[in-house]
CSV table of C-alpha atoms and ligand atoms in Angstrom, one decimal:
chain,number,residue,atom,x,y,z
A,1,MET,CA,-0.1,0.0,0.1
A,2,ALA,CA,1.2,4.0,-0.8
A,3,SER,CA,1.9,5.6,2.1
A,4,ARG,CA,0.5,8.5,3.1
A,5,PRO,CA,2.0,11.8,2.2
A,6,PRO,CA,2.2,14.0,5.5
A,7,PRO,CA,-0.2,16.8,5.6
A,8,GLY,CA,2.5,19.3,6.0
A,9,SER,CA,5.8,19.0,7.0
A,10,ALA,CA,8.2,21.6,8.5
A,11,THR,CA,11.4,20.3,6.6
A,12,VAL,CA,9.9,20.1,2.8
A,13,LYS,CA,12.4,21.4,1.2
A,14,LEU,CA,11.3,25.0,-1.1
A,15,PRO,CA,12.3,26.3,-4.1
A,16,ASP,CA,13.6,29.8,-4.7
A,17,LYS,CA,10.7,30.6,-7.2
A,18,VAL,CA,7.4,29.7,-7.4
A,19,ASP,CA,4.1,30.9,-9.9
A,20,ILE,CA,1.8,30.9,-6.7
A,21,ALA,CA,2.9,31.4,-3.4
A,22,ILE,CA,-0.1,30.9,-1.0
A,23,VAL,CA,0.6,32.5,2.4
A,24,GLY,CA,-1.4,31.1,5.1
A,25,GLY,CA,-2.2,27.3,5.6
A,26,GLY,CA,-5.5,27.3,6.4
A,27,ILE,CA,-8.8,25.8,5.2
A,28,MET,CA,-9.0,28.7,2.5
A,29,GLY,CA,-5.2,28.0,1.6
A,30,LEU,CA,-5.1,24.7,1.3
A,31,SER,CA,-8.1,24.5,-0.7
A,32,THR,CA,-6.9,26.4,-3.6
A,33,ALA,CA,-3.3,24.7,-3.3
A,34,TYR,CA,-4.9,21.6,-3.8
A,35,HIS,CA,-7.5,22.7,-7.0
A,36,LEU,CA,-4.3,24.1,-8.4
A,37,ALA,CA,-2.5,21.7,-8.4
A,38,ARG,CA,-5.2,19.0,-9.6
A,39,HIS,CA,-6.2,21.5,-12.4
A,40,SER,CA,-3.2,23.6,-13.3
A,41,LYS,CA,0.7,23.2,-14.5
A,42,LEU,CA,1.4,26.0,-12.3
A,43,LYS,CA,5.0,25.7,-9.4
A,44,VAL,CA,2.9,26.5,-6.2
A,45,VAL,CA,4.0,26.4,-2.4
A,46,VAL,CA,1.9,27.2,1.0
A,47,ILE,CA,3.9,28.5,3.5
A,48,GLU,CA,2.4,28.5,7.0
A,49,ARG,CA,3.6,30.2,10.2
A,50,SER,CA,2.3,27.4,12.5
A,51,TYR,CA,0.7,24.0,12.9
A,52,LEU,CA,-2.1,23.5,10.0
A,53,VAL,CA,-5.1,23.8,12.3
A,54,SER,CA,-3.6,26.7,14.5
A,55,GLY,CA,-6.4,29.3,13.1
A,56,ALA,CA,-9.8,29.4,12.5
A,57,SER,CA,-9.5,26.5,10.6
A,58,GLY,CA,-8.9,24.5,13.8
A,59,ARG,CA,-11.4,26.8,15.8
A,60,ASN,CA,-14.2,26.6,14.4
A,61,GLY,CA,-18.0,24.7,15.0
A,62,GLY,CA,-17.7,23.0,11.5
A,63,GLY,CA,-21.0,23.7,10.0
A,64,LEU,CA,-22.3,24.1,6.6
A,65,ARG,CA,-25.4,25.3,5.6
A,66,MET,CA,-27.1,26.7,1.8
A,67,GLN,CA,-29.7,28.9,4.6
A,68,TRP,CA,-28.0,32.8,3.3
A,69,GLY,CA,-30.0,35.6,2.6
A,70,ASP,CA,-27.7,36.7,-0.6
A,71,PRO,CA,-28.8,34.2,-3.3
A,72,GLY,CA,-24.6,33.6,-4.7
A,73,ASN,CA,-24.1,32.8,-1.0
A,74,VAL,CA,-27.0,30.0,-1.3
A,75,ALA,CA,-25.7,28.7,-4.7
A,76,LEU,CA,-21.9,28.9,-3.8
A,77,MET,CA,-23.2,27.0,-0.5
A,78,MET,CA,-25.1,24.4,-2.8
A,79,GLU,CA,-22.1,24.0,-4.8
A,80,SER,CA,-19.6,23.5,-1.7
A,81,ILE,CA,-22.2,20.7,0.3
A,82,ASP,CA,-21.9,18.9,-3.4
A,83,LEU,CA,-18.6,19.2,-3.3
A,84,CYS,CA,-18.4,18.1,0.2
A,85,ARG,CA,-20.8,14.8,-0.7
A,86,THR,CA,-17.4,13.0,-2.4
A,87,LEU,CA,-14.7,15.0,-0.7
A,88,ALA,CA,-13.8,11.9,1.8
A,89,GLN,CA,-13.2,9.7,-1.5
A,90,GLU,CA,-11.5,12.3,-3.2
A,91,LEU,CA,-8.3,13.3,-0.2
A,92,GLY,CA,-9.0,9.6,1.2
A,93,ILE,CA,-9.6,10.6,4.3
A,94,ASN,CA,-12.8,10.8,6.5
A,95,LEU,CA,-14.1,14.0,6.7
A,96,TRP,CA,-17.2,13.3,9.4
A,97,PHE,CA,-19.8,14.7,6.9
A,98,ARG,CA,-22.7,14.3,8.7
A,99,GLN,CA,-26.2,16.1,6.9
A,100,GLY,CA,-28.3,16.6,9.4
A,101,GLY,CA,-29.8,19.9,8.4
A,102,TYR,CA,-29.7,23.0,10.0
A,103,LEU,CA,-32.3,24.4,11.9
A,104,PHE,CA,-32.9,28.1,12.4
A,105,LEU,CA,-35.4,29.5,14.7
A,106,ALA,CA,-36.8,33.0,14.8
A,107,ARG,CA,-38.4,34.6,17.9
A,108,SER,CA,-39.2,38.5,16.7
A,109,PRO,CA,-41.9,39.9,13.5
A,110,VAL,CA,-38.3,40.7,12.2
A,111,GLY,CA,-36.2,37.5,12.1
A,112,GLU,CA,-39.9,35.7,11.1
A,113,ALA,CA,-40.1,37.7,7.9
A,114,ARG,CA,-36.2,36.9,7.2
A,115,LEU,CA,-36.8,33.0,7.4
A,116,GLN,CA,-40.1,34.1,5.2
A,117,ARG,CA,-38.2,35.7,2.7
A,118,ASN,CA,-34.9,33.2,2.8
A,119,ALA,CA,-37.1,30.4,2.3
A,120,ALA,CA,-39.0,32.0,-0.4
A,121,LEU,CA,-35.2,32.7,-2.3
A,122,HIS,CA,-34.6,29.4,-1.1
A,123,ARG,CA,-36.8,27.8,-3.3
A,124,GLN,CA,-36.5,29.4,-6.3
A,125,VAL,CA,-32.6,29.0,-6.7
A,126,GLY,CA,-33.7,25.2,-6.2
A,127,ALA,CA,-32.1,24.7,-2.3
A,128,PRO,CA,-34.6,22.5,0.1
A,129,THR,CA,-35.0,25.0,2.7
A,130,ARG,CA,-38.6,24.6,4.5
A,131,LEU,CA,-40.4,27.3,6.0
A,132,LEU,CA,-41.5,25.4,9.3
A,133,SER,CA,-44.2,26.4,12.4
A,134,ALA,CA,-42.9,26.4,16.0
A,135,ARG,CA,-44.3,22.9,16.7
A,136,GLU,CA,-43.0,21.3,13.4
A,137,ALA,CA,-39.4,22.5,14.6
A,138,ARG,CA,-40.3,20.7,18.0
A,139,ASP,CA,-41.1,17.8,15.9
A,140,ILE,CA,-37.8,18.0,14.7
A,141,VAL,CA,-36.0,18.2,17.9
A,142,PRO,CA,-38.1,17.6,20.8
A,143,GLU,CA,-36.2,18.8,23.3
A,144,LEU,CA,-37.2,22.4,22.1
A,145,ASP,CA,-38.2,25.5,23.8
A,146,THR,CA,-40.2,26.4,21.4
A,147,SER,CA,-42.6,29.1,23.6
A,148,ASP,CA,-42.0,32.2,21.9
A,149,VAL,CA,-40.5,30.7,18.5
A,150,LEU,CA,-42.5,32.3,15.8
A,151,ALA,CA,-41.1,30.6,12.3
A,152,ALA,CA,-38.9,28.1,11.9
A,153,THR,CA,-36.5,27.2,8.9
A,154,TYR,CA,-35.1,23.7,8.0
A,155,ASN,CA,-32.6,22.4,5.5
A,156,PRO,CA,-31.8,18.8,5.8
A,157,ASP,CA,-29.0,19.1,3.3
A,158,ASP,CA,-26.8,21.0,5.5
A,159,GLY,CA,-24.8,19.5,8.5
A,160,VAL,CA,-21.8,19.3,10.0
A,161,VAL,CA,-18.3,17.6,9.7
A,162,PHE,CA,-15.3,17.4,11.9
A,163,PRO,CA,-12.7,20.6,11.0
A,164,TRP,CA,-9.5,18.9,11.0
A,165,PRO,CA,-9.3,16.3,9.1
A,166,PHE,CA,-10.7,18.4,6.1
A,167,VAL,CA,-7.5,20.5,6.6
A,168,TRP,CA,-5.4,17.6,7.0
A,169,GLY,CA,-6.8,16.0,3.7
A,170,TYR,CA,-6.2,19.1,1.5
A,171,ALA,CA,-2.6,19.6,2.7
A,172,ALA,CA,-1.7,15.9,2.2
A,173,ARG,CA,-3.2,15.7,-1.3
A,174,ALA,CA,-1.8,19.1,-2.1
A,175,GLN,CA,1.6,17.5,-1.0
A,176,GLN,CA,1.5,14.1,-3.0
A,177,LEU,CA,0.5,16.0,-6.0
A,178,GLY,CA,4.0,18.2,-5.9
A,179,VAL,CA,2.6,20.8,-3.7
A,180,PRO,CA,5.4,22.3,-0.5
A,181,VAL,CA,3.1,22.9,2.1
A,182,ARG,CA,5.6,23.8,4.8
A,183,THR,CA,4.3,24.4,8.2
A,184,HIS,CA,6.2,25.9,11.6
A,185,THR,CA,7.8,29.1,9.3
A,186,GLU,CA,6.6,32.6,8.9
A,187,VAL,CA,6.4,35.0,5.8
A,188,GLU,CA,8.2,37.7,8.0
A,189,ARG,CA,8.5,40.1,5.0
A,190,LEU,CA,7.0,40.8,1.5
A,191,LEU,CA,8.7,43.0,-0.6
A,192,PRO,CA,8.1,44.1,-3.8
A,193,LYS,CA,10.7,42.5,-6.4
A,194,GLY,CA,9.8,43.1,-10.7
A,195,ASP,CA,6.5,41.9,-11.5
A,196,GLY,CA,6.3,40.1,-8.6
A,197,PHE,CA,7.4,39.6,-4.7
A,198,GLU,CA,9.7,38.6,-3.2
A,199,LEU,CA,8.9,36.9,0.5
A,200,VAL,CA,11.5,36.3,3.4
A,201,LEU,CA,11.1,33.2,5.6
A,202,SER,CA,12.0,33.1,9.2
A,203,ASP,CA,14.1,30.3,8.2
A,204,GLY,CA,16.4,33.4,6.0
A,205,HIS,CA,14.8,31.1,2.9
A,206,ARG,CA,14.2,34.1,0.0
A,207,LEU,CA,11.2,33.2,-2.2
A,208,VAL,CA,10.5,34.9,-5.7
A,209,ALA,CA,7.0,34.6,-7.2
A,210,PRO,CA,5.4,36.9,-9.6
A,211,ARG,CA,2.1,35.9,-7.7
A,212,VAL,CA,1.3,35.3,-3.7
A,213,VAL,CA,-1.9,34.9,-2.2
A,214,ASN,CA,-2.9,36.3,1.4
A,215,ALA,CA,-4.9,33.1,2.5
A,216,THR,CA,-3.9,34.4,6.2
A,217,GLY,CA,-7.5,35.0,7.2
A,218,ALA,CA,-7.8,37.7,10.7
A,219,TRP,CA,-3.8,38.3,10.3
A,220,SER,CA,-4.2,39.5,6.6
A,221,ASN,CA,-3.4,43.2,7.3
A,222,LEU,CA,0.0,42.4,9.2
A,223,LEU,CA,0.8,41.1,5.8
A,224,ASN,CA,-0.8,44.1,3.4
A,225,ARG,CA,0.8,46.6,5.7
A,226,GLN,CA,3.8,46.2,4.4
A,227,LEU,CA,3.0,46.8,1.2
A,228,GLY,CA,1.7,50.4,2.6
A,229,PHE,CA,-2.0,49.1,2.4
A,230,THR,CA,-5.0,47.5,4.0
A,231,THR,CA,-8.2,46.0,3.4
A,232,PRO,CA,-11.4,46.7,5.4
A,233,ASN,CA,-11.3,43.3,7.3
A,234,GLU,CA,-10.4,43.1,11.1
A,235,PRO,CA,-10.6,40.4,13.6
A,236,HIS,CA,-13.2,39.7,16.2
A,237,ARG,CA,-12.6,37.0,19.2
A,238,HIS,CA,-15.2,34.7,19.1
A,239,GLU,CA,-15.7,32.0,21.7
A,240,ILE,CA,-16.9,28.2,21.1
A,241,LEU,CA,-17.2,25.0,23.5
A,242,SER,CA,-17.9,21.4,23.5
A,243,SER,CA,-19.9,19.4,26.6
A,244,GLU,CA,-18.4,16.1,27.3
A,245,PRO,CA,-20.0,13.0,25.0
A,246,LEU,CA,-23.9,12.7,25.4
A,247,LYS,CA,-25.7,10.3,23.9
A,248,PRO,CA,-27.2,11.0,20.5
A,249,PHE,CA,-30.3,13.1,20.9
A,250,LEU,CA,-29.7,16.2,17.8
A,251,ASP,CA,-29.8,15.9,14.2
A,252,PRO,CA,-29.4,19.2,13.1
A,253,LEU,CA,-27.3,22.5,13.9
A,254,VAL,CA,-30.2,24.8,15.7
A,255,VAL,CA,-29.5,28.4,15.4
A,256,ASP,CA,-31.5,31.1,17.7
A,257,LEU,CA,-32.0,34.5,15.2
A,258,SER,CA,-32.4,36.1,18.3
A,259,SER,CA,-29.0,35.6,20.8
A,260,GLY,CA,-27.2,34.3,17.5
A,261,LEU,CA,-26.6,30.9,19.5
A,262,TYR,CA,-25.7,27.9,17.5
A,263,PHE,CA,-25.1,24.7,18.9
A,264,SER,CA,-24.9,20.8,17.0
A,265,GLN,CA,-23.9,16.9,18.0
A,266,SER,CA,-20.8,15.7,17.2
A,267,THR,CA,-20.3,12.1,16.1
A,268,ARG,CA,-19.1,11.5,19.2
A,269,GLY,CA,-21.6,12.9,21.1
A,270,GLU,CA,-20.6,16.5,22.4
A,271,LEU,CA,-22.6,19.6,21.4
A,272,VAL,CA,-20.8,21.9,20.0
A,273,THR,CA,-21.8,25.9,20.8
A,274,GLY,CA,-21.0,29.3,20.7
A,275,VAL,CA,-22.6,32.6,20.1
A,276,SER,CA,-21.2,36.2,19.8
A,277,LEU,CA,-20.6,37.6,23.2
A,278,PRO,CA,-22.5,41.7,23.7
A,279,PRO,CA,-20.5,44.2,24.0
A,280,ALA,CA,-18.9,45.3,27.5
A,281,SER,CA,-16.5,47.3,29.2
A,282,GLY,CA,-13.2,45.9,29.5
A,283,TYR,CA,-13.5,43.3,26.9
A,284,ASP,CA,-11.8,44.2,23.8
A,285,ASP,CA,-12.7,41.2,21.1
A,286,THR,CA,-11.4,43.4,18.3
A,287,SER,CA,-7.9,41.8,18.8
A,288,LEU,CA,-6.4,38.4,17.7
A,289,SER,CA,-5.8,37.4,21.1
A,290,LEU,CA,-7.2,33.6,21.7
A,291,HIS,CA,-7.9,33.8,25.2
A,292,SER,CA,-11.1,32.4,26.4
A,293,SER,CA,-13.9,33.6,28.8
A,294,LEU,CA,-15.6,33.1,32.0
A,295,ARG,CA,-18.2,36.0,30.6
A,296,PHE,CA,-19.0,34.0,27.3
A,297,LEU,CA,-19.1,30.6,29.9
A,298,GLY,CA,-21.7,32.1,31.5
A,299,HIS,CA,-23.8,33.8,28.3
A,300,VAL,CA,-23.5,31.0,26.2
A,301,SER,CA,-24.9,28.7,29.5
A,302,ARG,CA,-27.6,31.2,29.6
A,303,CYS,CA,-29.2,31.4,25.9
A,304,LEU,CA,-28.4,27.5,25.7
A,305,CYS,CA,-30.5,26.4,28.7
A,306,LYS,CA,-33.2,28.8,27.5
A,307,VAL,CA,-33.7,27.1,24.1
A,308,LEU,CA,-32.5,23.4,25.4
A,309,PRO,CA,-33.4,23.0,28.7
A,310,VAL,CA,-32.2,19.8,29.3
A,311,ALA,CA,-28.6,21.8,28.4
A,312,ARG,CA,-28.5,22.4,32.3
A,313,HIS,CA,-26.8,19.2,33.4
A,314,MET,CA,-24.5,19.1,30.8
A,315,LYS,CA,-20.9,19.3,32.3
A,316,ILE,CA,-18.3,21.5,29.8
A,317,LEU,CA,-15.1,19.7,28.4
A,318,ARG,CA,-13.4,22.3,26.7
A,319,GLN,CA,-13.8,25.6,26.0
A,320,TRP,CA,-11.4,28.0,23.4
A,321,ALA,CA,-11.6,30.9,20.9
A,322,GLY,CA,-10.9,31.8,17.4
A,323,PRO,CA,-10.9,34.8,15.5
A,324,TYR,CA,-13.3,36.0,13.0
A,325,ASP,CA,-12.8,37.4,10.0
A,326,LEU,CA,-15.2,40.9,9.9
A,327,THR,CA,-15.8,42.6,6.9
A,328,PRO,CA,-17.4,46.1,6.7
A,329,ASP,CA,-20.6,44.1,4.7
A,330,GLY,CA,-20.5,40.9,5.8
A,331,ASP,CA,-18.8,39.6,2.5
A,332,ALA,CA,-15.5,37.7,2.3
A,333,ILE,CA,-12.7,39.9,0.3
A,334,VAL,CA,-11.2,37.9,-2.8
A,335,GLY,CA,-8.9,39.0,-5.9
A,336,PRO,CA,-6.2,41.5,-6.4
A,337,SER,CA,-5.5,43.8,-4.1
A,338,PRO,CA,-5.7,47.4,-5.1
A,339,GLY,CA,-2.4,48.8,-6.4
A,340,HIS,CA,-0.9,45.2,-6.5
A,341,PRO,CA,-2.7,43.1,-8.7
A,342,GLY,CA,-0.3,40.3,-7.9
A,343,LEU,CA,-0.7,40.3,-4.5
A,344,ILE,CA,-4.6,38.3,-4.4
A,345,GLN,CA,-6.5,38.5,-0.8
A,346,LEU,CA,-8.2,35.8,0.3
A,347,CYS,CA,-9.9,36.6,3.6
A,348,GLY,CA,-12.5,38.1,5.3
A,349,PHE,CA,-14.9,35.6,5.9
A,350,THR,CA,-16.2,35.6,9.3
A,351,GLY,CA,-17.5,33.4,10.5
A,352,HIS,CA,-18.3,31.2,7.3
A,353,GLY,CA,-15.3,30.6,5.3
A,354,PHE,CA,-15.1,26.8,6.2
A,355,MET,CA,-18.1,25.8,4.8
A,356,MET,CA,-17.3,27.8,1.5
A,357,ALA,CA,-13.9,26.9,0.9
A,358,PRO,CA,-14.2,23.5,-1.2
A,359,ALA,CA,-16.1,25.7,-3.8
A,360,VAL,CA,-14.3,28.7,-3.1
A,361,GLY,CA,-11.1,27.2,-3.7
A,362,ARG,CA,-11.8,25.2,-6.6
A,363,MET,CA,-13.8,29.0,-8.3
A,364,LEU,CA,-9.7,30.6,-7.0
A,365,ALA,CA,-8.3,28.0,-8.4
A,366,LYS,CA,-9.3,28.7,-12.0
A,367,TRP,CA,-9.3,32.0,-11.6
A,368,LEU,CA,-5.4,31.9,-11.3
A,369,ALA,CA,-4.9,29.5,-13.7
A,370,ASP,CA,-6.7,30.8,-16.7
A,371,GLN,CA,-6.3,34.8,-15.6
A,372,THR,CA,-10.1,35.1,-15.8
A,373,PRO,CA,-11.9,36.4,-12.9
A,374,HIS,CA,-14.5,34.1,-11.9
A,375,PRO,CA,-18.0,35.4,-11.9
A,376,MET,CA,-18.7,34.6,-8.8
A,377,LEU,CA,-16.1,35.7,-6.7
A,378,GLU,CA,-16.2,38.7,-8.4
A,379,ARG,CA,-18.9,40.2,-6.0
A,380,TRP,CA,-16.2,40.1,-3.8
A,381,ASP,CA,-13.4,41.8,-5.6
A,382,PRO,CA,-11.5,44.1,-2.3
A,383,SER,CA,-12.1,47.3,-4.6
A,384,ARG,CA,-15.3,47.8,-3.6
A,385,PHE,CA,-15.1,49.8,-0.7
A,386,ALA,CA,-13.0,52.4,-2.0
A,387,ARG,CA,-15.4,52.3,-5.3
A,388,GLY,CA,-18.2,52.6,-2.6
A,389,LEU,CA,-19.9,49.6,-4.3
A,390,SER,CA,-20.0,47.7,-0.8
A,391,GLN,CA,-23.7,47.5,0.6
A,392,ARG,CA,-24.2,45.2,3.3
A,393,TYR,CA,-26.9,42.3,1.6
A,394,GLU,CA,-26.0,39.3,3.5
A,395,ASP,CA,-27.7,39.0,6.9
A,396,MET,CA,-27.3,35.8,7.7
A,397,SER,CA,-23.9,35.8,9.1
A,398,ILE,CA,-24.1,34.0,13.4
A,399,GLY,CA,-22.4,34.1,16.0
B,1,FAD,C1,-15.3,30.0,16.7
B,1,FAD,C2,-15.5,29.8,15.3
B,1,FAD,C3,-16.6,29.4,15.1
B,1,FAD,C4,-16.6,29.1,13.6
B,1,FAD,N1,-17.8,28.5,13.3
B,1,FAD,C5,-17.9,28.2,11.6
B,1,FAD,C6,-19.0,27.2,10.9
B,1,FAD,O1,-19.6,26.4,12.0
B,1,FAD,N2,-18.6,26.6,9.1
B,1,FAD,C7,-17.7,27.8,8.7
B,1,FAD,O2,-17.8,27.7,7.7
B,1,FAD,N3,-16.8,28.7,9.5
B,1,FAD,C8,-16.6,29.0,10.8
B,1,FAD,N4,-15.6,29.6,11.6
B,1,FAD,C9,-15.4,30.5,10.5
B,1,FAD,C10,-13.6,29.7,9.6
B,1,FAD,O3,-13.6,29.0,10.9
B,1,FAD,C11,-13.2,30.5,9.2
B,1,FAD,O4,-13.7,31.1,8.2
B,1,FAD,C12,-12.1,29.6,8.0
B,1,FAD,O5,-11.8,28.9,8.7
B,1,FAD,C13,-11.1,30.7,7.8
B,1,FAD,O6,-10.3,30.0,7.0
B,1,FAD,P1,-8.7,30.6,6.7
B,1,FAD,O7,-8.3,29.9,6.0
B,1,FAD,O8,-8.8,32.0,5.7
B,1,FAD,O9,-7.9,31.4,7.5
B,1,FAD,P2,-7.1,30.7,8.8
B,1,FAD,O10,-7.8,29.3,9.3
B,1,FAD,O11,-7.2,31.5,10.1
B,1,FAD,O12,-5.8,30.2,8.3
B,1,FAD,C14,-4.6,31.6,8.1
B,1,FAD,C15,-3.7,30.9,8.3
B,1,FAD,O13,-2.6,32.0,8.4
B,1,FAD,C16,-1.4,31.9,8.9
B,1,FAD,N5,-0.8,32.4,9.2
B,1,FAD,C17,-0.5,34.0,9.3
B,1,FAD,N6,-0.3,35.0,9.1
B,1,FAD,C18,1.2,34.3,8.4
B,1,FAD,C19,2.1,34.5,7.8
B,1,FAD,N7,3.1,35.7,8.3
B,1,FAD,N8,3.7,33.7,7.2
B,1,FAD,C20,2.8,32.6,7.3
B,1,FAD,N9,1.7,31.8,7.8
B,1,FAD,C21,0.7,32.8,8.5
B,1,FAD,C22,-1.9,31.3,10.2
B,1,FAD,O14,-1.2,30.4,11.4
B,1,FAD,C23,-3.2,30.3,9.9
B,1,FAD,O15,-2.8,29.1,10.0
B,1,FAD,C24,-15.7,29.8,12.8
B,1,FAD,C25,-14.7,30.5,13.3
B,1,FAD,C26,-14.6,30.5,14.6
B,1,FAD,C27,-13.4,31.4,15.1
């Protein structure tokens, strides 16, 4: 049997010159690297500062859904979920992909109107989302308190994955296809050189590339600043926890629109739950700090026990934090940078980059290989903010 390639390595040999250098070994950088390796002859490397699941890609809830408010995002996620159906075989690794659906609950007239509008939109584009009453929502999850629920939506094709094997799978396959995935090596400096760039790495190596993909997520402006500009995305600490393993009882990932609470049950039985914290003095969540707080533990527990009263007997095993990469309009930033067309941004994915990566990586790889902008990604043009074209139209970002 052929031996499995490692998912990245701190010692893999790097060339001095490549066609595309991808900075950041999260799900976005790795999915793009994998698709470039599959569909082009371009010479590509991935440089990751730490271990592969050290960024947001190893710290998220693993939820995947078609239930979005913007038709472009619904279509993109239909494609991403479709790719996930065969991705485990393609990457040769168990992704723990489980389609138990997503159940959204609305407890206010505004939330109800949002769900009604979305259900109609989803029907138009062919996503199987159903608008439900509170009683029908309880038929799906009998443990829910739906006493003040006005409406719900359910899409059985939505689901959850275990994030880590996803990242490792892309990395291992990309390496197998000839892309060095170098871990524990930081891109310390990014310098303009000729028509491209020189990357100075923390091990002293210098790498020249006409095109660089900035896939450093919440850290992306640290790299951009080296070229004298920034994009308007900024980090926001987001906390999450998981419980002791419980007997399986919960199929869908449940989202309570009124609080932004979400929870699902992993294949190992743990309840995984998160929520955004309301602003409070003394708490700065706009930093890259990844510490966990007692305040989150109290807030998420109160929100969870209101919606799922049986959770009050549950023990917490693990609590952690990760960076959301927030943009002013809730949409990602993808494409050539203003003033530096060879630097491709691939960032600003807020709390939903994991689920979008299978489709986005494939689309961006095609764009880079064909040198033709991809129509699905053009709406995320980094220059839209400066051109005044940014309007907030995605209102289904959660957490
Ligand atoms: C708590 C939480 C829950 C979430 N839940 C979900 C969910 O349920 N579903 C979903 O789809 N998404 C979710 N997300 C969002 C999702 O995790 C992110 O959108 C996605 O992982 C972003 O991937 P990325 O590759 O862009 O960034 P990252 O995974 O953060 O990768 C960026 C990488 O760049 C590296 N890097 C930075 N600077 C340098 C440098 N100078 N040189 C080399 N490497 C560098 C970092 O070490 C990091 O590994 C959640 C996020 C959090 C924090």
